[in-house]
Every structure is written in C-alpha cells, then in structure tokens.
Amino acid sequence: MPPRMTASVLKVVAALLAARADERYGLQLMQATGLPSGTLYPILVRLERAGWVESRWEEADPAAEGRPARRYYLLTAEGAASARREVTHMTRSLLGEAPA
Amino acid sequence: MSPTWRLSRWLLTVAAGRWPADISADLLREWQAELAVLRDSRFKMLMYAGSLVVAPTVDGPSWAQRTTTAATAAGATLLAAALSNAVHATAPLLLVPAGFLMALAARRARMSPTTAVSVMAPTLFTFLFLGNPVSVMPFMGLRDVAPAAIAWLLTMLLALRAPRPFIPVAAALSLLTATTAGALHAAHALNVSPWSAPLWFPLSLLPPSPHLPPLFLGNATAMTTPLLLSTIFVLSLSRPAPSAPVATPAFRTNPAGTPTFPTTPVATPTFRTNPAGTPAAFRTNPAGTPTFRTNPARTNPAGTTLATARTTLATARTVLTAARTVLTAALATARTTLATARTTHSPAARLIINLARSFSHRVRIHTTAITGAPGSPRRQATLGAAAAILAVVTCELTTLATADTTAMAHRILNHSAVFGFGFATHPAGQAAVALLAATLTLRLTEPAPE
C-alpha cells in the first residue's frame, strides 16, 4: 500500500530524491528535512514497509569509528519513480496547474 | 559516561520498547549509533532521544487519537466525581449502580489501563485539590490530596503489572494505600490513631461510624469514592495483549571508561527488500526438532501459590456460572409473566401497555427525526452538544450548591455534601468540563467497530 503523502513525507522523499545515488542516514535526513527524530523514523519505517525505501547497515568497524554501525537508507527504483510522481503532482497542485 | 548520555540512552530504550517487536531492536541499534555522533552536545542528545520518546510510533495512536484518549480518561474521572456527588447526595447504596455505570463507560473506551491511570491520577488531583475550597474541606489541601493521588497512581501502575487473577486484590490494596496516604495528615490533626489506617477505606464507604470522627470520615469519603469509581473504570478496560520485550544490544565499557560497540551488525550488510512483516523464524535445535522448556513455576513454592489461585479462580467461576443460570431463569420467568399479563389481564392493563409502547415508538421516531439515526454524525453532534450544555448547567448548579459554606460544612459531616468542581465556577473550567462531557458522550455513543 502506498504511504499517505503528508508534508513531512514529501520532505523526506524529496531529500532522498535529491541524493538519488547516495545513501542517507537518519541524522543527514533530519538535517536535510528539518524534521525531528520522532517524526522522521516513523516515516522511514512506513516508506520501507511500502517498498519505496530499502536500508542496509554500514560496513565499518565500530571500535575504529567510536560508535555502532549506522543504518543507511536508499530509494528503491519503484520508490524513486513514485516519489518523483508525487513530488511533481504536489508541485503542480501548489502552482495551480492541471495534473498531467 | 555523562548522566545526559546515560539518560538519553535510557530514553532511547524506552522509545524502542513502544515500537513493534519485530523492528524495535534494529531501531534501537540505529538510534544508538546516531546518538553516539551527538555525544558532544547534551542538548542535541536530549532533543534526539526526547523526540523519539514522545512521538507516535508507526502503528501506534496519532497525536489526535492520543488527545481523544486523554480527554476520555479525564472525562471518565469527572464522571466518577459527579457520580460520587450523586451518591453522597442521595443514598450510599447508589454506589453499586454508579460502579456499573463506570464499568459500562469503560467497555466503550479504547485505551490501555496504564494510560487511563496516568491521565486519571492528575485529573483526580485537579478535581480534589482545586475543587475544594479550604474553608469547606479543611483536609483537602496539598498535603492530603497529593499523597493520595500519587499513591493511587504508583500503586495502580504496580497493580496492573500483577498476574491477571491478582489484579482486583492489588487494586483494593492500592485503594487502601491511597486512602491511608491521603488521610494521614487529617489523622494526625484529629488525633486518630494511624494503627486504624486499614479501616479508613472500608469505613469511608459506610454510613457514619462512631469509631472515627465524622469530619475525618467526611474527608476520607470525599477522596475514596472518586478513587473507587476511577479504579472500577480502570479495571473494566480491556487489557491489550502483552508484547514481546525489546532485545537491547549489549554495550560494554572498557576500563578506560569509553564505550565499546558490538561488531555483529557490520557482518550483515544485506539490503532488506521486504521488511513488511516477515514472520519471526522458529528456533530449532541442530537436529531440526523444536525444543521445549518446562515451566520452573510448577516445581517451586510460587507455583503452588499459583495453583491455589487457579483453584480459587475456578471456584469463583463456578459460583458466577451458577449465579448467571439463576439470573437467566429469573429473566425467563419475568418474560413469561409479562407475556401472560399482556394476553390474560384486563382490557385496562392491555390498554396501558399498548399506550406505553405507542408512546415509546413515537418518541423514538421524533428523536430520530430531530437528531438523525443512531450512530449518524448528526446524532453524535446533537448528543455532544446536549452533553456540553448539561455539563455547564450542572457546573452552575454545583456552584449554587456550594455557595453556603455553613450549610456545606454541616452536610460534609453527614456525608451529603457536594464537593469538588470548585474549578467549575470559572468560565475556563466550565468550558473544559463541557468539552470533556461532549468528548465522553461522543465516545460512548460511537457505533461499535465492526
């Protein structure tokens, strides 16, 4: 089931679209969207459940990094297409244009 | 490790515990990794962890649903308070139907007992403390109400963690503790022996006793009746199924005091393409057959206690089944008698019965025409507005009732005083009570989910 598109969800997918080729971790997405952690993570879980986003654990040595491994998020091909469509639709709605 | 770091990590554990069991461990590991990056800024650490603690979870209630739940619990508390007043103003025996009404209200409320207690305790404090002018209720000050509300909150939260068969007993102990905590100051001032504390709760529910000063019992009653009705509400809520505990990843501290982190997550850099609810794998032993463990409770003294409790419960169930059989038989007899009366009694009796049925039918038709069909938005809105107006009128009447403090002091002594609702003299208080009454009515008249 596609996720319900709210302003916060749009911010997250727009941030992930902006770095389509790059993986983003939670703090990066918080900085990019301005959303607090309590808002961001439920959205990421919903997007992952909908198949728009996939995640993987960082391949780094925790002892060397001085912290546990991070989790990275990336838009799936389906998620990127859907996200682009939703962002375009929302932009057109805001500009008062008829949907394509 | 600084206290802020430790507090933030604890908050993260609490936050993860609220999430679905299949993802909470991964989320906690992820959050702890991000928290480690924020270690230099106490403010950012607290903001990060604090936001996760208070925010709605992915499958949990939204902010709007949380507000409704809080309003419902607060409204139920005020209902308990209003019913307490009604009981004191009429007859103590009305406490029984008042309890049934609270249980009925709880059956329609959708919230966990823990949430209910967490909201009802501060509401009870507001009602008992702000609602009682010192001149009328001398032992309803901060030293009386705060211990009672805090004791009820803490002991009820503990009681709700008890095994299901013991919860009513634990709740009764909670009421005893709350009454004692709330009456200690009055007992000291009125020279009542604290050794009689176990009697304060039962005696406060009975007619005035010669063993304790009337003023002492009046105060205790004003506290215990709303507490009792609120407890009935909490115990009548349906309890959610227990969730699996969160597996907390182990963090170790080396002798230098710097935290070290487990390396396991690094070894699994796999993309997860279907996290939508993969069922947890059953664990099997190397031979491939599932293993079973015996319950240690069956072989120790605690197991014996549990077995005794089970036997007691089975006996109680048998008694209840017998009572239900008797009640069903009585109802069947009453129905048969009524049917016989309809067919064999005099024409005058039949005329009265038919007139009553016709009147009831017409009332139902007119009500539906004005307020809409049962469960419709129009009916809901009408009932909500009516409840709000009724609440404001009640507030006004209560204000009038408490105007004469001399008469009030006398009525406190004979257990017929209307207490509390002092905050209802203020327009803002009235608006709050009206809002709560409307919300509660909407919740109670809401069509049951299919």
Coordinates of C-alpha atoms in Angstrom, one line a residue, chain A residues 23-28 30-31 35-46 48-51 53-63 65-74 76, chain B residues 19-20 22-23 25-27 29-39 47-52 55-59 251 259 261-263 265-266 268-277:
Chain A
E23 CA 22.6 6.6 0.7
R24 CA 21.5 8.8 3.6
Y25 CA 21.5 8.0 7.3
G26 CA 19.0 9.3 9.9
L27 CA 20.9 12.4 11.1
Q28 CA 21.6 13.5 7.5
M30 CA 17.0 15.2 9.8
Q31 CA 19.3 18.0 8.8
L35 CA 12.2 17.1 10.9
P36 CA 12.8 15.9 14.5
S37 CA 13.8 12.3 15.1
G38 CA 10.3 11.4 16.4
T39 CA 8.8 12.4 13.0
L40 CA 11.5 11.1 10.7
Y41 CA 11.8 7.5 11.8
P42 CA 8.1 6.6 11.6
I43 CA 8.1 8.0 8.1
L44 CA 11.2 5.9 7.1
V45 CA 9.6 2.8 8.5
R46 CA 6.4 3.5 6.6
E48 CA 10.3 0.9 3.9
R49 CA 7.2 -1.1 4.5
A50 CA 5.7 0.3 1.3
G51 CA 8.8 -0.8 -0.6
V53 CA 13.0 2.7 0.6
E54 CA 15.5 0.0 1.4
S55 CA 18.1 0.0 4.1
R56 CA 21.4 -1.6 5.0
W57 CA 23.9 -1.5 7.9
E58 CA 27.1 0.4 7.5
E59 CA 30.2 -1.6 6.8
A60 CA 32.5 0.0 9.3
D61 CA 34.5 -1.1 12.4
P62 CA 32.6 0.2 15.4
A63 CA 35.8 0.2 17.5
E65 CA 34.7 4.7 14.4
G66 CA 33.9 5.0 18.1
R67 CA 30.2 4.3 17.5
P68 CA 27.9 1.5 16.4
A69 CA 27.3 0.9 12.8
R70 CA 24.8 3.2 11.1
R71 CA 21.8 2.4 9.0
Y72 CA 21.7 3.8 5.5
Y73 CA 18.5 4.5 3.5
L74 CA 18.1 4.5 -0.3
T76 CA 14.2 1.8 -4.5
Chain B
W19 CA 7.6 0.1 18.7
P20 CA 6.5 -3.2 17.2
D22 CA 9.9 -7.1 15.0
I23 CA 11.7 -3.8 14.4
A25 CA 15.8 -4.0 18.3
D26 CA 17.1 -2.7 14.9
L27 CA 15.7 0.8 15.5
R29 CA 20.7 -0.1 17.4
E30 CA 20.3 2.6 14.7
W31 CA 19.3 5.3 17.2
Q32 CA 22.2 4.5 19.5
A33 CA 24.6 4.8 16.5
E34 CA 23.2 8.3 15.8
L35 CA 23.2 9.3 19.5
A36 CA 27.0 8.4 19.6
V37 CA 27.6 11.1 17.0
L38 CA 25.7 13.7 19.0
R39 CA 27.7 12.9 22.2
M47 CA 16.3 16.5 21.9
Y48 CA 17.0 13.5 19.7
A49 CA 16.1 10.9 22.4
G50 CA 13.2 13.0 23.8
S51 CA 11.5 13.4 20.4
L52 CA 11.6 9.6 19.9
A55 CA 6.4 10.8 19.2
P56 CA 3.7 8.4 17.9
T57 CA 5.1 5.1 16.7
V58 CA 4.4 3.7 13.2
D59 CA 1.5 1.6 14.3
F251 CA 27.1 -2.1 25.2
P259 CA 32.1 2.7 25.4
F261 CA 30.3 -1.4 20.5
P262 CA 29.4 -4.8 19.2
T263 CA 30.6 -5.7 15.8
P265 CA 25.8 -5.5 12.7
V266 CA 28.8 -4.9 10.4
T268 CA 25.4 -8.4 7.9
P269 CA 25.5 -5.6 5.2
T270 CA 22.5 -7.0 3.4
F271 CA 19.8 -4.9 1.8
R272 CA 16.4 -5.8 3.1
T273 CA 13.8 -5.6 0.4
N274 CA 10.8 -6.9 2.2
P275 CA 10.7 -5.7 5.7
A276 CA 6.9 -5.5 5.7
G277 CA 6.4 -8.1 8.3

